[in-house]
CSV table of C-alpha atoms in Angstrom, one decimal:
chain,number,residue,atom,x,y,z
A,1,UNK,CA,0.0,0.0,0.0
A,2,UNK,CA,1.1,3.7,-0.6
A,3,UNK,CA,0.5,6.4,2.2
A,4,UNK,CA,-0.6,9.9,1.0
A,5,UNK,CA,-1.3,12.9,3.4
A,6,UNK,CA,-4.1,15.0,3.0
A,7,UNK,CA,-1.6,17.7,1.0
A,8,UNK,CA,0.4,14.7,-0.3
A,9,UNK,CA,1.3,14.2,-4.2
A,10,UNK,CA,3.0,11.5,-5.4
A,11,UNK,CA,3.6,11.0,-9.3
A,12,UNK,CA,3.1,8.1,-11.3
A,13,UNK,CA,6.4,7.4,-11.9
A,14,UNK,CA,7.3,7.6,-7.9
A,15,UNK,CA,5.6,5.1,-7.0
A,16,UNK,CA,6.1,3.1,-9.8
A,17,UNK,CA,9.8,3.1,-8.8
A,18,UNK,CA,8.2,2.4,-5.5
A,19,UNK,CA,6.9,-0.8,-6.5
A,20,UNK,CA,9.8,-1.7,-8.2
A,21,UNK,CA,12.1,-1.5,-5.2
A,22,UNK,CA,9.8,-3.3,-3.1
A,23,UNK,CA,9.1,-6.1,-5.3
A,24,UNK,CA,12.8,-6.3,-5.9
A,25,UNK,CA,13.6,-6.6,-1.9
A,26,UNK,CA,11.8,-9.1,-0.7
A,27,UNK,CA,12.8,-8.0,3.1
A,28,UNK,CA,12.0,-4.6,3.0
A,29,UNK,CA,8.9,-3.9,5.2
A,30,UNK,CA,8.8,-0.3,4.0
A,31,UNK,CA,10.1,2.7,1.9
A,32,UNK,CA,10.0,6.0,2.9
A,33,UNK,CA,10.6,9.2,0.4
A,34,UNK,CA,12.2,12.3,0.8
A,35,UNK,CA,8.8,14.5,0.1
A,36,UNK,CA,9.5,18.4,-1.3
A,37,UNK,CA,7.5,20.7,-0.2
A,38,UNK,CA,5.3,22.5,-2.8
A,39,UNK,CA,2.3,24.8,-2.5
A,40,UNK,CA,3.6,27.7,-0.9
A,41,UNK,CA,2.4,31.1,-1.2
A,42,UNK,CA,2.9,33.1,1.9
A,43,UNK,CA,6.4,34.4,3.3
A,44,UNK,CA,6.5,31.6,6.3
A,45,UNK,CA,5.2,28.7,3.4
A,46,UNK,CA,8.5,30.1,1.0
A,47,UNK,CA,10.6,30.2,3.6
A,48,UNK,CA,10.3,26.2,4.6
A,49,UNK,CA,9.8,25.3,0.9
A,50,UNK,CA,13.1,26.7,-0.1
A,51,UNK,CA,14.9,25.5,3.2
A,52,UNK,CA,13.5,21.6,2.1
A,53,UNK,CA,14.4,22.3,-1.2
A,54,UNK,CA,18.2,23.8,-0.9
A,55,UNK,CA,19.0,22.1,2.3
A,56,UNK,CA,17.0,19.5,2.7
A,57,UNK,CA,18.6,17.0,0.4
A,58,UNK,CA,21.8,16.9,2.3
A,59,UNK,CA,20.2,16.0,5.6
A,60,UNK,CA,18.4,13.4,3.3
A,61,UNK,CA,21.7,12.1,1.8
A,62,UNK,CA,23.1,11.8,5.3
A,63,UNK,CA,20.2,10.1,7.0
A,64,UNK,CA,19.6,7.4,4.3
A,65,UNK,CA,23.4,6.9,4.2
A,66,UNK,CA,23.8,6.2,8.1
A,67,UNK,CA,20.7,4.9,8.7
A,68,UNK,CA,20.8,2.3,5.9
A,69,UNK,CA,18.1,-0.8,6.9
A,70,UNK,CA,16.9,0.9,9.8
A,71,UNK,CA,15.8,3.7,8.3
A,72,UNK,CA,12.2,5.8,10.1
A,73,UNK,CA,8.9,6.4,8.6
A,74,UNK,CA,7.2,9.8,8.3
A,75,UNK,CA,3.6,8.7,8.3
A,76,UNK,CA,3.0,9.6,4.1
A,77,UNK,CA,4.8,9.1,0.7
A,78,UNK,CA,6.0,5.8,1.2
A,79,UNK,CA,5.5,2.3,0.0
A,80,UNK,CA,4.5,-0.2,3.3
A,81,UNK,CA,4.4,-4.0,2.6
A,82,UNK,CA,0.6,-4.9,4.1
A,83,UNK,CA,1.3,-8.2,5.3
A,84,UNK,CA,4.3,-7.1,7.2
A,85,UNK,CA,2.2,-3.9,9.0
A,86,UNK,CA,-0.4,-5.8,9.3
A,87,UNK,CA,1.7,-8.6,11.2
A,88,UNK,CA,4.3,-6.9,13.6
A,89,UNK,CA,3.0,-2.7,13.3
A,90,UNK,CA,0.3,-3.2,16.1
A,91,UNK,CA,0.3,-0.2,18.0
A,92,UNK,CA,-0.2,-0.9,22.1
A,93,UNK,CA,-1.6,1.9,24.3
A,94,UNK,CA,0.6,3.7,26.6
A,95,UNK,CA,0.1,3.7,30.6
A,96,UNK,CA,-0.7,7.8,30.9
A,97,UNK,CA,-1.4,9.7,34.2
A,98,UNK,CA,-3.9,8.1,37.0
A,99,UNK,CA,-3.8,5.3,35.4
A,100,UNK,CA,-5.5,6.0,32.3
A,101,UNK,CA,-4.4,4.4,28.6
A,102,UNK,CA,-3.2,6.8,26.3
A,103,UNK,CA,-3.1,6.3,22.7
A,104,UNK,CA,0.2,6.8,20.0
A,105,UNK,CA,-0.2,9.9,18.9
A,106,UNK,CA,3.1,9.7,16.4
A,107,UNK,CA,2.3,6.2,15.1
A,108,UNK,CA,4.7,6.6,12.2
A,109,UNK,CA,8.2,6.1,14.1
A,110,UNK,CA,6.7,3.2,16.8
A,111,UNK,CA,5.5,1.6,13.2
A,112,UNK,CA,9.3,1.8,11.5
A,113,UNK,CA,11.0,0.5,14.6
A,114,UNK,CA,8.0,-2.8,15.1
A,115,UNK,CA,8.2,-3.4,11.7
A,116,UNK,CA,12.4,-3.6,12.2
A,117,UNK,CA,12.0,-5.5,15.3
A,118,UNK,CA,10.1,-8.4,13.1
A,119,UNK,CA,13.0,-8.6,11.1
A,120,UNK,CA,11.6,-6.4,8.5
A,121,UNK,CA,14.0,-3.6,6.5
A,122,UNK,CA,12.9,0.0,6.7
A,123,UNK,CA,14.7,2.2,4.0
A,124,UNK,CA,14.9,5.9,3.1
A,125,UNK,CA,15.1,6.4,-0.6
A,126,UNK,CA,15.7,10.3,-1.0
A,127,UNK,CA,16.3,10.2,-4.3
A,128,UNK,CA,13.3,9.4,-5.7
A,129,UNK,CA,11.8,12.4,-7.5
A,130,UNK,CA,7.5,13.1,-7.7
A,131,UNK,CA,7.2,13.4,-4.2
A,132,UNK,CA,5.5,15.8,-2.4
A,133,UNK,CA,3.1,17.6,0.2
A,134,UNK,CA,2.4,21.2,1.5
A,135,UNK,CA,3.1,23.2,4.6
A,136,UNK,CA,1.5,25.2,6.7
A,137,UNK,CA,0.9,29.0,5.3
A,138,UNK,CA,1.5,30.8,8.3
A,139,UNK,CA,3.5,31.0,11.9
A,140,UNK,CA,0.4,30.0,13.7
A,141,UNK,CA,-0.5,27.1,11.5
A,142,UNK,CA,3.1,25.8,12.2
A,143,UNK,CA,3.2,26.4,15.8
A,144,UNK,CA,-0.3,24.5,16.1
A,145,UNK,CA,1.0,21.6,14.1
A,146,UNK,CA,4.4,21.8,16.0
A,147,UNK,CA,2.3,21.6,19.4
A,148,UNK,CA,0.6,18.3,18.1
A,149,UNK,CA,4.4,16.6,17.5
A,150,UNK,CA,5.7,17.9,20.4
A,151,UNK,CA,2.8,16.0,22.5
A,152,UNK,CA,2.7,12.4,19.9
A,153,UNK,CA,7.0,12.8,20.1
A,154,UNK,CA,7.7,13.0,23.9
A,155,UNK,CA,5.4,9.7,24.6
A,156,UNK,CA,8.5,7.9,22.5
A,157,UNK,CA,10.7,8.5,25.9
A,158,UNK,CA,8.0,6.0,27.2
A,159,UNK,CA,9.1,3.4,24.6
A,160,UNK,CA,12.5,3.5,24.4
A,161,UNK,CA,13.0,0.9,26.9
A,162,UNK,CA,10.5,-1.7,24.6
A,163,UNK,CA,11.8,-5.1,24.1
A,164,UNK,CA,13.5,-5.9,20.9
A,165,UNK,CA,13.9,-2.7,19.2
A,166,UNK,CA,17.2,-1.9,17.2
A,167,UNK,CA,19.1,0.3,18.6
A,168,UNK,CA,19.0,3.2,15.8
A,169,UNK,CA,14.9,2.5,16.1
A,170,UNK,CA,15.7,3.5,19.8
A,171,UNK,CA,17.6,6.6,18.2
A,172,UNK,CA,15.0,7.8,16.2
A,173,UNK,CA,12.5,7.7,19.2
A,174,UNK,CA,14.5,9.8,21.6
A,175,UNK,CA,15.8,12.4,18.2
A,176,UNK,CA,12.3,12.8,17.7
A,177,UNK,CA,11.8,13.9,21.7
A,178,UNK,CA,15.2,15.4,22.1
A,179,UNK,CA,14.8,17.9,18.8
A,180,UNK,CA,11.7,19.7,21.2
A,181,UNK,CA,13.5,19.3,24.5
A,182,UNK,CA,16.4,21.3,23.1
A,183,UNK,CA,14.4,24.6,23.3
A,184,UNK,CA,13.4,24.4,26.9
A,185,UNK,CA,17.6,23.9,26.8
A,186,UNK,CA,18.0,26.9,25.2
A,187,UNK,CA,15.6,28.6,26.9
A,188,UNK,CA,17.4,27.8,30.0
A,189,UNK,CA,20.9,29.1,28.4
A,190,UNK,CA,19.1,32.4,27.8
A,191,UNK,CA,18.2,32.6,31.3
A,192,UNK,CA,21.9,31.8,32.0
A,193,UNK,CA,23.1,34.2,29.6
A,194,UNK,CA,21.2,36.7,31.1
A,195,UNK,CA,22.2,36.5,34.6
A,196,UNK,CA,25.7,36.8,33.7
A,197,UNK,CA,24.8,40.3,33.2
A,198,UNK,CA,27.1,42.9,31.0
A,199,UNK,CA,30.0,42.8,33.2
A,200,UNK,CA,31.4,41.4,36.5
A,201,UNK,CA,29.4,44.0,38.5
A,202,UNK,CA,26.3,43.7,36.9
A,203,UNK,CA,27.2,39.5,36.7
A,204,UNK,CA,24.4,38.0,39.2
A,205,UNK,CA,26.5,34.8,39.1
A,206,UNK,CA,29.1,34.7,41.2
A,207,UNK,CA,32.2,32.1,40.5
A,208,UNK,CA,33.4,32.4,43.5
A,209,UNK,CA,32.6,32.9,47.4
A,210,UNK,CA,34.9,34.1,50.0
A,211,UNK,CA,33.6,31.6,51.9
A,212,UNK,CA,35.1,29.3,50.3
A,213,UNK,CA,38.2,30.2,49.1
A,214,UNK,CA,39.2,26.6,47.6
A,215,UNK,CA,38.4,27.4,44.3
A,216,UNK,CA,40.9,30.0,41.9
A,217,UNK,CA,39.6,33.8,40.7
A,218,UNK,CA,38.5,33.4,37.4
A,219,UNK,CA,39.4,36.7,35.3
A,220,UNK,CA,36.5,39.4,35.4
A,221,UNK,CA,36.0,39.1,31.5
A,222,UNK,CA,34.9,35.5,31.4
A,223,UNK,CA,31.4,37.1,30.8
A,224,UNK,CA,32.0,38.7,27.9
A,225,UNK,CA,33.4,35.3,26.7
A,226,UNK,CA,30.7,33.2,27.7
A,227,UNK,CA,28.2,35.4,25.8
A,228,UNK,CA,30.2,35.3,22.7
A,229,UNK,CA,30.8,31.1,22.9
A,230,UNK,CA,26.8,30.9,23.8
A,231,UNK,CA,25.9,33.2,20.6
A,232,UNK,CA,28.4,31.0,18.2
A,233,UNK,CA,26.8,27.4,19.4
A,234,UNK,CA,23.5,28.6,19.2
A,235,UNK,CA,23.9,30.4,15.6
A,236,UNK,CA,26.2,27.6,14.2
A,237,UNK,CA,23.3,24.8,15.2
A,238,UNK,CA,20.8,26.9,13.2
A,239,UNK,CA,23.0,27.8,9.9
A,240,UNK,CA,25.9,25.3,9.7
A,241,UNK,CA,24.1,22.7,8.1
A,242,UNK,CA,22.3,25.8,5.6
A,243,UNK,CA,25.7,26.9,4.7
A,244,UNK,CA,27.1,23.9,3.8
A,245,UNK,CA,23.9,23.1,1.8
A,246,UNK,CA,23.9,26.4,0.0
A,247,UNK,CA,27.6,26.2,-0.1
A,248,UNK,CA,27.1,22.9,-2.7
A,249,UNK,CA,24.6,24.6,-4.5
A,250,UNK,CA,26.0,27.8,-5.3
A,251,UNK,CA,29.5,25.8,-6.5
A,252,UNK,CA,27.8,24.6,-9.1
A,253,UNK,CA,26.1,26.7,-12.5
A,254,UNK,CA,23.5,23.9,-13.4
A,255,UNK,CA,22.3,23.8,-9.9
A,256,UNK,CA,22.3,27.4,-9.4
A,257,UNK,CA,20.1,27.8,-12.5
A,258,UNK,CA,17.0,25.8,-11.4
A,259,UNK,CA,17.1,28.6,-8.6
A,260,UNK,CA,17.1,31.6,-11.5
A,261,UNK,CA,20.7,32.2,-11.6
A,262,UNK,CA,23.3,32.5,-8.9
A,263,UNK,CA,22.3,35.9,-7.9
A,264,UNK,CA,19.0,35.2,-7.2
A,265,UNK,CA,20.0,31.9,-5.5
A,266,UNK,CA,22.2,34.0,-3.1
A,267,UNK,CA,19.8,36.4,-2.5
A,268,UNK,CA,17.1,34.0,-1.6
A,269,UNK,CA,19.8,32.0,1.0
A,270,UNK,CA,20.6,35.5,2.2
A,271,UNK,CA,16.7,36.2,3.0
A,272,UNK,CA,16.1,32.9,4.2
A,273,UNK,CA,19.0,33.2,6.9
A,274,UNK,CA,17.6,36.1,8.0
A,275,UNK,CA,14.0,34.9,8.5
A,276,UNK,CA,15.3,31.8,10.2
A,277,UNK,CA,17.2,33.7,12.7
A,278,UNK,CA,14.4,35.9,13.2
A,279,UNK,CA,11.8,33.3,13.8
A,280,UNK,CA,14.2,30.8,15.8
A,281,UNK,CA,13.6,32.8,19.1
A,282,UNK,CA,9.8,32.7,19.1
A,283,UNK,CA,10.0,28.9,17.7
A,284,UNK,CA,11.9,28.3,20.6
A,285,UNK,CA,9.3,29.7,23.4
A,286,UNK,CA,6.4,28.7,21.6
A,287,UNK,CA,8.4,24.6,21.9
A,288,UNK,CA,9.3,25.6,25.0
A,289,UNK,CA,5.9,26.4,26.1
A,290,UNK,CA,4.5,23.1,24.2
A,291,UNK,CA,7.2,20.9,26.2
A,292,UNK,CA,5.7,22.1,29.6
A,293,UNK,CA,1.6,21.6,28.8
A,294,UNK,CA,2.8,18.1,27.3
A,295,UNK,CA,5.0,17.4,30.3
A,296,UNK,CA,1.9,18.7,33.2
A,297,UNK,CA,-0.7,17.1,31.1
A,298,UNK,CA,-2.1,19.7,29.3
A,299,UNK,CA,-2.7,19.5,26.0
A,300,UNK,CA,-5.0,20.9,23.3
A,301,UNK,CA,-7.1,18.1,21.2
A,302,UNK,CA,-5.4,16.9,18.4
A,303,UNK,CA,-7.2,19.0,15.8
A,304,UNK,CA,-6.3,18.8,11.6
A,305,UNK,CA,-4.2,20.5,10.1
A,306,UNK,CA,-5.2,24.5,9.1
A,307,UNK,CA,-4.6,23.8,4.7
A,308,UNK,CA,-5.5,27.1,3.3
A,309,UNK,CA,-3.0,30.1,4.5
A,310,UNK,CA,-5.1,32.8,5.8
A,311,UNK,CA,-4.0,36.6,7.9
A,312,UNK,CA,-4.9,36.5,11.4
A,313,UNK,CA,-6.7,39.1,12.9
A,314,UNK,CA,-4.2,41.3,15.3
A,315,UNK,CA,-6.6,40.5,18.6
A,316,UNK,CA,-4.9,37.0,18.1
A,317,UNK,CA,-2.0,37.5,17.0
A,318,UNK,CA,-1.5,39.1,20.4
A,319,UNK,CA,-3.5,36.4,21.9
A,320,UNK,CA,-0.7,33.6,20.7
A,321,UNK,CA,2.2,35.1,20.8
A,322,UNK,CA,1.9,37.4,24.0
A,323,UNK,CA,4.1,35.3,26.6
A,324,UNK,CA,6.7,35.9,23.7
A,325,UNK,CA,6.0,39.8,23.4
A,326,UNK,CA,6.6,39.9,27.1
A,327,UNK,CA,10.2,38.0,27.5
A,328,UNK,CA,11.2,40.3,24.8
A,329,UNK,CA,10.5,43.1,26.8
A,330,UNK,CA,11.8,42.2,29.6
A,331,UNK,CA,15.0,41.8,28.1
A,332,UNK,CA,15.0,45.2,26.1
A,333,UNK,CA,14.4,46.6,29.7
A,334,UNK,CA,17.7,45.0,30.9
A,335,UNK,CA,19.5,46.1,27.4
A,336,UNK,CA,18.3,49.5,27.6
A,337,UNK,CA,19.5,49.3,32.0
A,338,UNK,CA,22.8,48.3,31.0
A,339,UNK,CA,22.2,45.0,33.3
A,340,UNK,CA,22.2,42.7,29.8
A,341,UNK,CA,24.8,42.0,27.5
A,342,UNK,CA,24.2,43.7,23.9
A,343,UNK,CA,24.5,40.0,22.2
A,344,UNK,CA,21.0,39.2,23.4
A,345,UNK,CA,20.1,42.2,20.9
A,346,UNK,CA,19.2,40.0,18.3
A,347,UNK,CA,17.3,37.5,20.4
A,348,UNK,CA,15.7,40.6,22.2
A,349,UNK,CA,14.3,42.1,19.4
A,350,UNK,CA,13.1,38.9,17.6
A,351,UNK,CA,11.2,38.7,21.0
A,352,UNK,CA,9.9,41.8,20.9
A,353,UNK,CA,8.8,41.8,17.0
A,354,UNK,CA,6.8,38.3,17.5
A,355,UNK,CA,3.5,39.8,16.8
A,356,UNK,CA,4.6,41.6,13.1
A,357,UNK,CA,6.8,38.6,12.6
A,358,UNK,CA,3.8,36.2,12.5
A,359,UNK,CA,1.5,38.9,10.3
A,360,UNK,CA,4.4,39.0,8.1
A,361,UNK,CA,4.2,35.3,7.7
A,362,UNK,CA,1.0,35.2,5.8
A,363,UNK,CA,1.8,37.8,3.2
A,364,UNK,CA,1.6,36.4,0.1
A,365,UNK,CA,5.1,36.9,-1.7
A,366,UNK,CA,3.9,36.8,-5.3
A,367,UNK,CA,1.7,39.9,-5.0
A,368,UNK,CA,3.3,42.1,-2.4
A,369,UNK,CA,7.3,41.2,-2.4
A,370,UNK,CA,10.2,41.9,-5.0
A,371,UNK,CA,11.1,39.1,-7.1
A,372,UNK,CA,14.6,38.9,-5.3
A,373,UNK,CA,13.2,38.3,-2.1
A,374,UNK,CA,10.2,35.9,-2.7
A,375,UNK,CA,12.9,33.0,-2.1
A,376,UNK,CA,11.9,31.0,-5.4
A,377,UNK,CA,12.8,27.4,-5.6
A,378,UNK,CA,12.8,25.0,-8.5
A,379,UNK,CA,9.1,24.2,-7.5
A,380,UNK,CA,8.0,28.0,-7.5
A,381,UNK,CA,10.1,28.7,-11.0
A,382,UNK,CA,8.4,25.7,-12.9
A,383,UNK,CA,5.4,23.7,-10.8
A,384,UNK,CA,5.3,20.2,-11.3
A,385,UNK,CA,2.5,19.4,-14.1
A,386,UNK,CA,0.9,17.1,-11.1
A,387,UNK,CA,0.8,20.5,-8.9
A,388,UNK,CA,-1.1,22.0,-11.4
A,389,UNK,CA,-3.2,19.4,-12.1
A,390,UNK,CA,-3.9,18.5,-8.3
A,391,UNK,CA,-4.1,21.9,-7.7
A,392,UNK,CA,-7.2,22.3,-10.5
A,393,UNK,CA,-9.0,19.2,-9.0
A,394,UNK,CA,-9.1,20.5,-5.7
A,395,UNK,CA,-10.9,24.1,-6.7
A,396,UNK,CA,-13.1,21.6,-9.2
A,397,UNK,CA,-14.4,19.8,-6.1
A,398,UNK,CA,-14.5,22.6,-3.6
A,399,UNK,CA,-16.8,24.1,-6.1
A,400,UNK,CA,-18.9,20.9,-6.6
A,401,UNK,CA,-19.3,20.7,-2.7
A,402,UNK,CA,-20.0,24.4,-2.4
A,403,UNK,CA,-23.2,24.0,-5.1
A,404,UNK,CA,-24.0,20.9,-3.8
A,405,UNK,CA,-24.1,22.2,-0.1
A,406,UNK,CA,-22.2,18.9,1.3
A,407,UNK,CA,-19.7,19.2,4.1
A,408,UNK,CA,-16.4,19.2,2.9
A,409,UNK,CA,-15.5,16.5,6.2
């Protein structure tokens, strides 16, 4: 059987060669694609397409290439063998607070690692091309969705102790857990960061007590150093692996010209960096935040996914993002005291800018931004004829439904 999403595409060619690979291993239990992302209109939508699309491929390249057989499923755009799910993907419910079951929210990675455990081979094949599925239009969509993994990927800390999963199975559990616990991490260097102050005498931690004069006296400008280390790791975890990416890309004229040239190729990496840094503070207290009502109990219901990209009014634009609004003011407050050191400007103002950040992540790029900044990808330059097609199905039946007065659901 082949999985689609509800925004999921898959050509007829893809999963022909599908088919093919599964009918040529007879010990494969499933295939998973590499799906690029396609439909994107709004600034946040063209910000994720082109990071999949220029980036993604080497995270692809790396993860089918050290994963090999134990490879992870992504719940659509993959080929599963039925007799094999049907034998060994049983999903069990998990013990959850007073003693009440809990069902799998993230079925797809407890499916990959049963299906391994019976012996079956799970492979990533990112190659294959006439693959895809959307994203969400807007920062609120994504924060919404991101709030529904957060809650399905922390139960894997559960399972990691199940009998009889392969190790790298194991791995892929606690990644999946450990990529939203890093934020409360971060959140928690920030907090760090900030109480070391702007110098020794606005430092709040002290090294050293008189009381105990055991240990040595550290020099007064290890502050100034700490803040610099702690603003390299932090940016070199967000943009190394984009650098590198680009890096590749930008080597190379036939690459570059699926883009529109290497000038425009630059200049969408340049705008894309600049997003990303802009957006990773408020990603990380909206995770944060997500972490916490997961880890008390609290949880909203597990609602679809928003598909159509709309503007939020600003009454809830303040609404979401307000806790964020407020964290960013409190550290402006210590910039502007002289209590904070200036390399929290950046993280300060992100902070501070959440509510215009998220309207200006539904503006739709095509009508309202310059050509060099609407971060066109191969899939923006040219749609794929099965876009288009898709794409005129979807309004033929919306409009059927509409006349008809049938719910859509």
């Amino acid at each position: 059987m082949v999985v689609l999403d509800a925004d999921s595409l898959m050509t007829g060619k893809a999963i022909d060669r599908l088919a093919s690979e599964l009918s040529r291993d007879p010990d494969a239990g499933l295939i998973q694609t590499f799906p690029m992302l396609i439909g994107a209109g709004t600034l946040f939508a063209r910000l994720q397409q082109f990071s999949n699309i220029a980036y993604g491929w080497l995270l692809a390249e790396g993860l089918a290439n050290w994963a090999r057989t134990e490879g992870n499923y992504w719940g659509h755009n993959a080929i599963i063998r039925t007799r094999a799910f049907a034998a060994s993907a049983g999903l069990p419910h998990l013990a959850g607070r007073r003693g009440q079951s809990e069902l799998i929210l993230s079925h797809d990675f407890v499916e990959a690692g049963l299906l391994r455990r019976a012996g079956w081979q799970v492979r990533f094949l990112p190659r294959v091309t006439g693959s895809f599925e959307e994203t969400p239009g807007t920062l609120i969509d994504y924060v919404l969705r991101d709030q529904r993994w957060c809650r399905g990927n922390l139960q894997h800390l559960k399972l990691l102790r199940t009998a009889g999963l392969h190790p790298v199975s194991r791995f892929h559990l606690l990644h999946g857990a450990v990529a939203y616990l890093l934020s409360p991490a971060w959140f928690g260097l920030l907090v760090i960061w900030t109480l070391l102050g702007k110098d020794s005498e606005t430092n709040v931690i002290r090294y050293f007590n008189e009381a105990n004069p055991l240990f040595p006296d550290w020099p007064p400008a290890m502050s100034h150093i700490d803040s610099a280390v702690f603003l390299v790791i932090m940016y070199a975890m967000l943009l190394t692996p984009k650098i590198v990416g680009a890096g590749i890309i930008a080597l190379h004229p036939k690459a570059t010209r699926v883009y529109g040239g290497r000038p425009a190729f630059l200049g969408a990496f340049l705008v894309e960096i600049v997003l990303s840094v802009a957006y990773a503070p408020v990603m990380m207290i909206q995770q944060t935040r997500a972490v916490f009502r997961a880890s008390i109990g609290r949880s909203d219901p597990w609602a679809p996914q928003v598909r159509d990209a709309r503007a939020y009014p600003l009454r809830v634009l303040i609404r979401f993002h307000w806790m964020e609004t407020l964290l960013g003011l409190v550290l402006l407050t210590g910039l502007v005291s002289g209590l904070v050191s200036l390399w929290l400007i950046p993280i300060a103002a992100s902070l501070c800018l959440a509510v215009p950040l998220s309207a200006l992540s539904a503006l739709p790029v095509s009508r309202y931004v310059p050509a060099p900044l609407r971060m066109n990808s191969p899939n923006t330059l040219r749609e794929p004829a099965i876009v288009t097609r898709a794409l005129r199905e979807r309004r033929r039946i919306a409009l059927l439904l509409n006349n008809s007065g049938m719910p859509a659901e």
